[in-house]
Coordinates of C-alpha atoms and ligand atoms in Angstrom, one line a residue:
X1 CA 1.3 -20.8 -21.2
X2 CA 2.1 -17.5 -19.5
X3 CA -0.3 -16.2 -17.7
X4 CA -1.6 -12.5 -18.6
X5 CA -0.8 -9.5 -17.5
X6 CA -2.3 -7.3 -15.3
X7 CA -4.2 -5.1 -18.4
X8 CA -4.5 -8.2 -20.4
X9 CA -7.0 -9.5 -17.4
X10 CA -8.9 -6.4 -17.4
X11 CA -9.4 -6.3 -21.1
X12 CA -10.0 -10.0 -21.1
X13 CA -12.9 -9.4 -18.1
X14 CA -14.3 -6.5 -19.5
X15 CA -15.1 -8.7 -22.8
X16 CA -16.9 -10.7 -21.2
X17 CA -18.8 -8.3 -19.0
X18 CA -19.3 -6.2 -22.2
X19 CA -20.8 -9.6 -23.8
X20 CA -22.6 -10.0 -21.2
X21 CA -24.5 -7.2 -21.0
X22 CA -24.5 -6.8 -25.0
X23 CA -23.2 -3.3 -25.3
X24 CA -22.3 -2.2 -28.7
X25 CA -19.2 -2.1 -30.2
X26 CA -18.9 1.6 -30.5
X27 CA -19.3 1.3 -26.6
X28 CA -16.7 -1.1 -26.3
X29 CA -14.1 0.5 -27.8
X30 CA -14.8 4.0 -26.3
X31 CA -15.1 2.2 -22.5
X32 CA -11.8 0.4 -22.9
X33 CA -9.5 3.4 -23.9
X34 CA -8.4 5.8 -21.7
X35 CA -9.6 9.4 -22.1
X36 CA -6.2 11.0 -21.6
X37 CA -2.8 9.8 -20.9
X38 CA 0.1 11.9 -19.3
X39 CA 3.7 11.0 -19.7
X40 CA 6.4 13.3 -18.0
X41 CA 9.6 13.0 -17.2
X42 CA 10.7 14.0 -13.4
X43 CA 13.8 15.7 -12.9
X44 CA 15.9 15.1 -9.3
X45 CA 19.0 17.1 -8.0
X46 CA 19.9 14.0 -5.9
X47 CA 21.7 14.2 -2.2
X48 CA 24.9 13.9 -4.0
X49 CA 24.7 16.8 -6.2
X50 CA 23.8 14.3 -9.3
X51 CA 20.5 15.0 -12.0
X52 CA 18.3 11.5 -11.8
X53 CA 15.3 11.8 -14.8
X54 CA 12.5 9.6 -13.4
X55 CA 8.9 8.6 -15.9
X56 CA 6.0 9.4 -14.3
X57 CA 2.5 8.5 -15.4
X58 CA -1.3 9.9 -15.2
X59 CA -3.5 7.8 -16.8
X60 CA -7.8 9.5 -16.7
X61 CA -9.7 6.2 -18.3
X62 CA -12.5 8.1 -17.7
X63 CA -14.5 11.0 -16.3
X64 CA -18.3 9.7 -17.6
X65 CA -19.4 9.5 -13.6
X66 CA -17.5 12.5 -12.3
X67 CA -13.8 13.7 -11.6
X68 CA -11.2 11.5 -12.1
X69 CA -10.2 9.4 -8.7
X70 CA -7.2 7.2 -7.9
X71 CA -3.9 6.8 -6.4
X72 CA -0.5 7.3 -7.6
X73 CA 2.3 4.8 -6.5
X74 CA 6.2 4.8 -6.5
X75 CA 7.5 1.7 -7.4
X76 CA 10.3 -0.2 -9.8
X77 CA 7.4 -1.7 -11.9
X78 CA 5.8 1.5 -12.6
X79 CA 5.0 2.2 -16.4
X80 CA 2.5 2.9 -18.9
X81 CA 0.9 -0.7 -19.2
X82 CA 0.8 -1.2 -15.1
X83 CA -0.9 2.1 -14.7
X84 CA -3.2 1.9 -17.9
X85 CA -4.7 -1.5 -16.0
X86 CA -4.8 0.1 -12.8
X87 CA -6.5 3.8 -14.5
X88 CA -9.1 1.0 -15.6
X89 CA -10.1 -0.6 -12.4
X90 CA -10.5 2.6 -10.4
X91 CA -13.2 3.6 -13.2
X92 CA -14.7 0.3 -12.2
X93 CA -13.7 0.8 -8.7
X94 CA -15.9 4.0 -8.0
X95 CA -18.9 2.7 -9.9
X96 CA -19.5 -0.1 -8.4
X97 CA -19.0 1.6 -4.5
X98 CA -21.7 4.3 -6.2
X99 CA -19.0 7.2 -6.2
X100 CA -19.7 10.5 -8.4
X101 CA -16.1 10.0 -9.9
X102 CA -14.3 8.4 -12.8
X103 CA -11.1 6.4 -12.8
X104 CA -7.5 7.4 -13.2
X105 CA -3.9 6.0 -11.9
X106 CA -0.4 7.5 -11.7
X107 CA 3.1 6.3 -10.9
X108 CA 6.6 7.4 -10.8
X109 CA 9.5 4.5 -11.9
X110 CA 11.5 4.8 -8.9
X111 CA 12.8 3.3 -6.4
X112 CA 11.3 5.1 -2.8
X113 CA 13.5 2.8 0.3
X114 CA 16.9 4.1 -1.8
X115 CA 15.7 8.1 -1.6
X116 CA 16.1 10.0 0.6
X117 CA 12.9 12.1 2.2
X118 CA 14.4 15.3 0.2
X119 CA 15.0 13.6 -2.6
X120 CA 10.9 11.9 -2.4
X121 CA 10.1 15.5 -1.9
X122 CA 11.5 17.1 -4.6
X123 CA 10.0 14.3 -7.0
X124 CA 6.8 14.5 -5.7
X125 CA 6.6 18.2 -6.1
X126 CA 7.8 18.5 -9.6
X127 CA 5.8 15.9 -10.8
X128 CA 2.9 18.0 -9.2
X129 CA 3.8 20.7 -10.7
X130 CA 3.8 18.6 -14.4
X131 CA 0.4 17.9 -13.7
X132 CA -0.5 21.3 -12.4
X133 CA -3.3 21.7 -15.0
X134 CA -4.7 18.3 -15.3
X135 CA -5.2 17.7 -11.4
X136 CA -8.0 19.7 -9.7
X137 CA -10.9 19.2 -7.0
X138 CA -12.7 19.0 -10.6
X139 CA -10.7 17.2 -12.8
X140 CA -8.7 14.5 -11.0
X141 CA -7.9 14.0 -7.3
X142 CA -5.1 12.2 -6.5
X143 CA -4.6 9.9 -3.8
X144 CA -1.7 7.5 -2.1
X145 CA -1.4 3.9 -3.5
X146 CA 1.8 1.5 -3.2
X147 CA 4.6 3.2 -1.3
X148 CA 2.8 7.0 -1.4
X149 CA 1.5 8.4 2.2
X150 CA -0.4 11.0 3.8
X151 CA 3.3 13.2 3.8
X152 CA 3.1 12.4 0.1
X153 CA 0.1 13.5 -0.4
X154 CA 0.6 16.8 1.9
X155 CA 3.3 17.5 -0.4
X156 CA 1.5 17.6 -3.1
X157 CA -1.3 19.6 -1.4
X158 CA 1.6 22.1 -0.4
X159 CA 2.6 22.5 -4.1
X160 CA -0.8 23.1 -5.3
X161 CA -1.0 25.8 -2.8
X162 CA 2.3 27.7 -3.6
X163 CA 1.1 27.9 -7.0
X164 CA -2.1 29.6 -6.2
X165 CA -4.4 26.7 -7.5
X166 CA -7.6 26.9 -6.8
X167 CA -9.5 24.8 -3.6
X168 CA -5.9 22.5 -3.3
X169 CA -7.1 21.0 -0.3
X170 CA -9.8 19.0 -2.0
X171 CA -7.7 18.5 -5.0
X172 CA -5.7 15.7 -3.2
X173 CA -6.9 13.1 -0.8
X174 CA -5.6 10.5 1.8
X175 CA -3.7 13.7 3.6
X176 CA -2.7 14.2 7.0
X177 CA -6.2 15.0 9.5
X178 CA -4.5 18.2 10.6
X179 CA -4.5 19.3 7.0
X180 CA -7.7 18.7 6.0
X181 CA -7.7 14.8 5.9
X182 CA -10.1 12.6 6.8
X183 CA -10.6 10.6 10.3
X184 CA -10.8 6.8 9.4
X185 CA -8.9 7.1 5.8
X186 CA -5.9 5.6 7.3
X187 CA -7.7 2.6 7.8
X188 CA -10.4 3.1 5.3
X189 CA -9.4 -0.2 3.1
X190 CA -9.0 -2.7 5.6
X191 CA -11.8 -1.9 7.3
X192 CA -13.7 -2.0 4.7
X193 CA -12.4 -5.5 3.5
X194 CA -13.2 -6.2 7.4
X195 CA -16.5 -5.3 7.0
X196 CA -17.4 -7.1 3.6
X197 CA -15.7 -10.5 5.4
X198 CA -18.1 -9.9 8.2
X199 CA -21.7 -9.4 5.6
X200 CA -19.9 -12.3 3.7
X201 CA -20.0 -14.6 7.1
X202 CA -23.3 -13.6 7.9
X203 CA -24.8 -14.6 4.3
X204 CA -23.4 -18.0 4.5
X205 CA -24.1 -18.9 8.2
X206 CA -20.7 -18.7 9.3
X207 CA -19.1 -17.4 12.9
X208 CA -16.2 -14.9 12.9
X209 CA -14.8 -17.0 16.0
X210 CA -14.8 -19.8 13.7
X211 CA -12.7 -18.0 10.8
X212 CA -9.0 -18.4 10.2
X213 CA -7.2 -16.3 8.2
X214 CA -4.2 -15.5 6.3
X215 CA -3.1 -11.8 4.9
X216 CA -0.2 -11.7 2.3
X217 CA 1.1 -8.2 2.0
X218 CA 1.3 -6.1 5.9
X219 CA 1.2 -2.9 4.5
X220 CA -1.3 -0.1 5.0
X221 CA -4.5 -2.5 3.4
X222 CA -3.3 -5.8 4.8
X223 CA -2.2 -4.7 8.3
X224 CA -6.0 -3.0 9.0
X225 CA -8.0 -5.9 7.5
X226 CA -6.0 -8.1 10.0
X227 CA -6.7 -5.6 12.8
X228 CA -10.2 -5.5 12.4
X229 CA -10.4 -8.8 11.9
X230 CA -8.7 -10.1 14.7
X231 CA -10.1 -7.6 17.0
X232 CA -13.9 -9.2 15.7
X233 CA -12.7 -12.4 17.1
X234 CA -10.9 -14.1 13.4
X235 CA -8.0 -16.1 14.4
X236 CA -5.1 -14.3 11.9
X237 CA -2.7 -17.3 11.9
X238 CA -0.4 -16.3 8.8
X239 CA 0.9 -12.5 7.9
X240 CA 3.3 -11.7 5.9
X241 CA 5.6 -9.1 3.5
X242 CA 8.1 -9.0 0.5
X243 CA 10.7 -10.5 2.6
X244 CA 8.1 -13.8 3.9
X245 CA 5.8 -14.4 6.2
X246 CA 5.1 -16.0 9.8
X247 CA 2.7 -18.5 10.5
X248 CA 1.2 -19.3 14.4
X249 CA -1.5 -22.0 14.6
X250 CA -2.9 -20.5 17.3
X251 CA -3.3 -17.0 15.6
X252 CA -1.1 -14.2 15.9
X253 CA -1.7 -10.9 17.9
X254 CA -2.1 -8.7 15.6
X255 CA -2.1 -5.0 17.0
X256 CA 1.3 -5.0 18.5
X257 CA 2.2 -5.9 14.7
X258 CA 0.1 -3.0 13.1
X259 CA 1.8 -0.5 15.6
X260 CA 5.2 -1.7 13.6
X261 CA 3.3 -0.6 10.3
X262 CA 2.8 2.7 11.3
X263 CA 6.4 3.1 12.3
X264 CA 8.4 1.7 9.9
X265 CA 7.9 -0.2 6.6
X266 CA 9.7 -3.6 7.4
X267 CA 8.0 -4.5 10.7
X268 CA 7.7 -8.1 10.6
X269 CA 11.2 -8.4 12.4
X270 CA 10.8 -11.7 14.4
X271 CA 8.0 -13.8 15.8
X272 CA 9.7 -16.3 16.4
X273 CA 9.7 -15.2 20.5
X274 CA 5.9 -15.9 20.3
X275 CA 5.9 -19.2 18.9
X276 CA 5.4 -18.2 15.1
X277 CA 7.4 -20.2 12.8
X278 CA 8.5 -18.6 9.3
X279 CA 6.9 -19.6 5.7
X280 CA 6.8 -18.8 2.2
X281 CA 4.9 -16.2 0.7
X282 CA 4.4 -19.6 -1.7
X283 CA 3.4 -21.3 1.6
X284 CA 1.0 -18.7 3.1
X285 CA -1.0 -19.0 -0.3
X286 CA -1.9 -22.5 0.5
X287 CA -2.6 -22.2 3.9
X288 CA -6.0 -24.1 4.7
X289 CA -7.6 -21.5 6.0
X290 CA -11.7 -19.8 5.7
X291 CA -10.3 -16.6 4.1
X292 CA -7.3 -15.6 2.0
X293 CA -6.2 -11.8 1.7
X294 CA -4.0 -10.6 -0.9
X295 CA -3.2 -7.3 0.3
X296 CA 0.2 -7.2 -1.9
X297 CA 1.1 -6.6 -5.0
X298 CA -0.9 -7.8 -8.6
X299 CA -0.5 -10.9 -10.3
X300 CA 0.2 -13.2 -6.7
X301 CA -2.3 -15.9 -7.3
X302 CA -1.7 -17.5 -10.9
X303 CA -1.9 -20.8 -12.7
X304 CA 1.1 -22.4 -10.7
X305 CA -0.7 -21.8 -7.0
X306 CA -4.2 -21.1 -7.8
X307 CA -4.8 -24.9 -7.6
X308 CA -3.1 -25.1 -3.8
X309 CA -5.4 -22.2 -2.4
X310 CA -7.2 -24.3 0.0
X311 CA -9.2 -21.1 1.3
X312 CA -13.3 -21.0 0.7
X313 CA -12.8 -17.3 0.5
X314 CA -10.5 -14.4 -1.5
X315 CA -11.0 -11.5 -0.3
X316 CA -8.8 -9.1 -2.6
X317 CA -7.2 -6.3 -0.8
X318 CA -4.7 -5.4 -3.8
X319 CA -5.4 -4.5 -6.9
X320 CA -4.8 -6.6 -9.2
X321 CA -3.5 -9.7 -7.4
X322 CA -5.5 -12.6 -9.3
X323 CA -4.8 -13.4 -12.8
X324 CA -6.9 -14.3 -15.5
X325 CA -6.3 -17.7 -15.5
X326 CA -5.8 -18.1 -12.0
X327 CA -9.3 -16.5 -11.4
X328 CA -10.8 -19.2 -13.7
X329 CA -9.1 -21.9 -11.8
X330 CA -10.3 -20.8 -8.7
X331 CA -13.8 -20.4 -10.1
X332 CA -13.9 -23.9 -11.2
X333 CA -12.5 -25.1 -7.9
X334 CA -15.8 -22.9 -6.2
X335 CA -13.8 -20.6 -4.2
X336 CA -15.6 -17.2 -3.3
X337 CA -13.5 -14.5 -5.1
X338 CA -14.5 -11.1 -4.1
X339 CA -12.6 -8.9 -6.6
X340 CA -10.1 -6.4 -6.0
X341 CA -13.1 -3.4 -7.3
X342 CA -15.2 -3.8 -5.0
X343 CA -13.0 -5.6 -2.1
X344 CA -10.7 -3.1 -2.0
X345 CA -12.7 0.3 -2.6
X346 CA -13.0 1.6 1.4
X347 CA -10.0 3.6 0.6
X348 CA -11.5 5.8 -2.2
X349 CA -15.1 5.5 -0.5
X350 CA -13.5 7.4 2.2
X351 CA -11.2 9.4 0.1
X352 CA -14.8 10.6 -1.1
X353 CA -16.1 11.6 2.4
X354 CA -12.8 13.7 2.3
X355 CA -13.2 15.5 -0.6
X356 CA -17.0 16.1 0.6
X357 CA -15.3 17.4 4.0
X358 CA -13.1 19.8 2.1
X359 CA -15.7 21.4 -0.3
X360 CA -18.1 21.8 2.7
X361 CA -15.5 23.0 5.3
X362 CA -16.6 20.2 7.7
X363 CA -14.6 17.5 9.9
X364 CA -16.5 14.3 10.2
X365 CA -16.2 12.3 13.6
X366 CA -14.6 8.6 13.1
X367 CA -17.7 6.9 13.8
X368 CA -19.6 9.1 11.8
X369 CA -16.9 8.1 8.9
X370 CA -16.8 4.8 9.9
X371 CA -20.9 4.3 10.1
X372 CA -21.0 5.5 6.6
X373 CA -18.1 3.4 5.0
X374 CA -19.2 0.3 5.7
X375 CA -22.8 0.9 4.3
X376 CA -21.2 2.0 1.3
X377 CA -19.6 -1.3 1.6
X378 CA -22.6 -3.4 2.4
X379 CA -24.6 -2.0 -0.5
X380 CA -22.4 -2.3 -2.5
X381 CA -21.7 -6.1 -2.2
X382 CA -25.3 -6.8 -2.1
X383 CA -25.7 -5.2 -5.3
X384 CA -23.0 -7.3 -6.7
X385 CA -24.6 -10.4 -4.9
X386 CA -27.6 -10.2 -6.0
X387 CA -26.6 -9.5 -9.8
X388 CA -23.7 -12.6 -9.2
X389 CA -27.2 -14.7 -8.1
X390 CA -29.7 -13.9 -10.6
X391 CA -27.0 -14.0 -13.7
X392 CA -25.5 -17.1 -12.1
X393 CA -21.9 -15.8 -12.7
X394 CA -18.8 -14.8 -10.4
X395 CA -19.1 -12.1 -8.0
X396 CA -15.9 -10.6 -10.1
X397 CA -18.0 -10.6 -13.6
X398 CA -21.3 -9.6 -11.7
X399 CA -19.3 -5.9 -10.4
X400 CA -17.8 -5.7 -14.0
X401 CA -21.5 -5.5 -15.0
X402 CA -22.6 -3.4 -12.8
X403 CA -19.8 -1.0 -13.2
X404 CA -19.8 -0.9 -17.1
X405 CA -23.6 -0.8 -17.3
X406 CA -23.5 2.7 -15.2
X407 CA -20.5 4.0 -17.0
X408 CA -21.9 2.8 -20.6
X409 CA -25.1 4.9 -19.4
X410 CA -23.4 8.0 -18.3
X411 CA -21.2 8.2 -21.5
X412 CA -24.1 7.6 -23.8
X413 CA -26.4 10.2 -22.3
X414 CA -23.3 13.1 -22.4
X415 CA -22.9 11.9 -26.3
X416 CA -26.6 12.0 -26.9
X417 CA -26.9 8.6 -27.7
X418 CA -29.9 6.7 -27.8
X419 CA -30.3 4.9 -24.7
Ligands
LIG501 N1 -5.1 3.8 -4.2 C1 -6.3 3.4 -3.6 C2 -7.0 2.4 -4.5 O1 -6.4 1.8 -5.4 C3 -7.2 4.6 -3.2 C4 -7.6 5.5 -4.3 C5 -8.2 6.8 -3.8 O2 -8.5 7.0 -2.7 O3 -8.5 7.6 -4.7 O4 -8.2 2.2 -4.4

């Protein structure tokens, strides 16, 4: 059998958290619908004088806890059903970190490495400027996500401004420090993935010297959670990117590696000069290592390599990257899955100190960020612990919970339910 889809696994957890916590139907339906969807079509004058149409997608799930919050991505596999699943889990995303926002996703169907930065530009503005009236500090604050940047997101910022919108600093998040961004955002999710992997450790009596560790996807998320990581003391033995991996039994060193991120988007050239030796992004899967980080792309671990993961510990870093099968596979197997909602929310938990910074004209110091986030992060994952403990269940159905129960309670107080 296939396995589902990214917004099949969603629906199919959500069930059973709704079950679980034996909300009514009426509920049910209303929690798993979006609130609004936005489909536009981008116009590009391309370099060579030609007139590309791209789709582009908002998606607000919903706005019962606050403003709609979440990224927007450029990517080939960008449409309505990717971005539906994805407007879902940030809903669930910013409940469970505690966050006075709702959930929302966008995406353009494009392909970023074969544009040029004019061409970016020019989409990314006029898709702004389709969304002019549906984005605010209010409504919905975008943010980057797969293949979007602080320059995309100053972009956008830059259009809001031009059109005279109102407060278009904090309408946008994940932007460059000098224009209003954030100290520690850059860095926000892997650290905080870091910092869950360390409260994880301590709970079961485990030493971060003692931890090995493999990281599939070297991107933004991926490349700071093995930073941190490795700087703690972890031995990073396997990283890796769309093109495959390299493996070094010894561990890698990682911040000569994460300088390469910052620079350019392919940087895992060759190791080879320090002993590595090249794998699989099959391979890196099953690596026998204490903790596994899928910091990619969704649907990476399913039915055909959920069995191999040797790890005692997924720490998800993309959104996404587990399918429902696979997820019962590795629950059955007793691997600690710590989903993707409330592994990887340090970005929007700081993308929430920004948008506090810009409404309050302050500039938080890094530590001060930094202190804060991984608090957030803490509390957050003993909540879910302690829910996963007393109900028994997985850590991923126990933040479903938790998430739904506050959102159900939000939306039936603003409809004057009973409660
Ligand atoms: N794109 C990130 C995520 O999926 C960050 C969203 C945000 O900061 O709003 O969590």
């Amino acid at each position: 059998m296939e396995d589902a889809t990214m917004l099949q696994t969603v629906k199919s957890v959500l069930d059973r958290a709704m079950s679980e916590i034996k909300l009514r139907d009426d509920m049910r339906l209303l929690l798993a619908t979006p609130e609004r969807e936005i489909l536009v079509t981008v116009p590009v004058v391309m370099d060579d004088g030609s007139v590309k149409t791209f789709p582009g997608y908002r998606v607000q799930h919903s706005s019962a806890l606050g403003p709609y919050k979440g990224g927007i991505r450029y990517s080939p596999g960008v449409d309505l059903e990717e971005v539906r699943a994805l407007a879902a889990l940030m809903t669930l995303k910013c409940a469970v970190a505690g966050l006075p926002y709702g959930g929302a996703k966008g995406g353009i169907c494009c392909e970023p490495r074969k544009m040029s930065d004019r061409e970016l530009e020019s989409m990314t503005k006029q898709y702004a400027r389709m969304l002019e009236t549906v984005i605010g500090p209010q409504i919905d604050i975008p943010a980057p996500d797969v293949n979007t940047n602080d320059r995309v997101m100053s972009w956008i910022m830059n259009e809001r401004l031009h059109t005279g919108a109102l407060w278009a600093r904090a309408s946008v998040t994940g932007k460059p420090v000098v224009l209003g961004g954030s100290l520690g955002r850059r860095e926000a999710t892997g650290r905080g993935l870091y910092t869950l992997a360390i409260e994880l450790l301590r709970k079961t009596g485990r030493e971060i010297k003692d931890t090995t560790v493999a990281v599939q996807g070297f991107g933004n998320v991926g490349a700071w959670a093995a930073y941190f990581l490795h700087a703690a003391g972890a031995r990073v033995v396997a990283v890796s990117n769309s093109k495959g991996g390299w493996f070094r039994d010894d561990g890698l060193d990682i911040p000569p590696l994460v300088v390469g991120v910052a620079r350019t988007s392919a940087p895992l050239d060759d190791l080879d000069s320090v002993g590595a030796r090249r794998i699989s992004n099959e391979e890196l899967i099953a690596l026998p290592v204490d903790i596994l980080i899928p910091a990619a792309m969704e649907g990476q671990i399913t039915s055909r390599n959920a069995g191999g993961v040797k790890a005692r510990m997924v720490l998800e870093g993309a959104n996404g990257p587990t399918t429902y099968q696979a997820d019962h596979i590795l629950e059955g197997r007793g691997v600690t899955v710590v989903p993707d909602i409330l592994a990887s929310a340090g970005g929007v938990v700081v993308s929430y100190f920004e948008w506090v910074q810009n409404m309050m004209g302050l500039q938080w110091q890094f530590d001060e960020v930094i202190e804060k986030l991984d608090s957030t992060m803490i509390r957050s994952l003993n909540q879910v612990w302690d829910l996963a403990g007393r109900k028994a269940c997985s850590l991923r159905l126990a933040a479903y919970m938790l998430a739904i129960e506050k959102v159900a309670d939000a939306t039936s107080r603003r409809l004057a339910l009973p409660v």
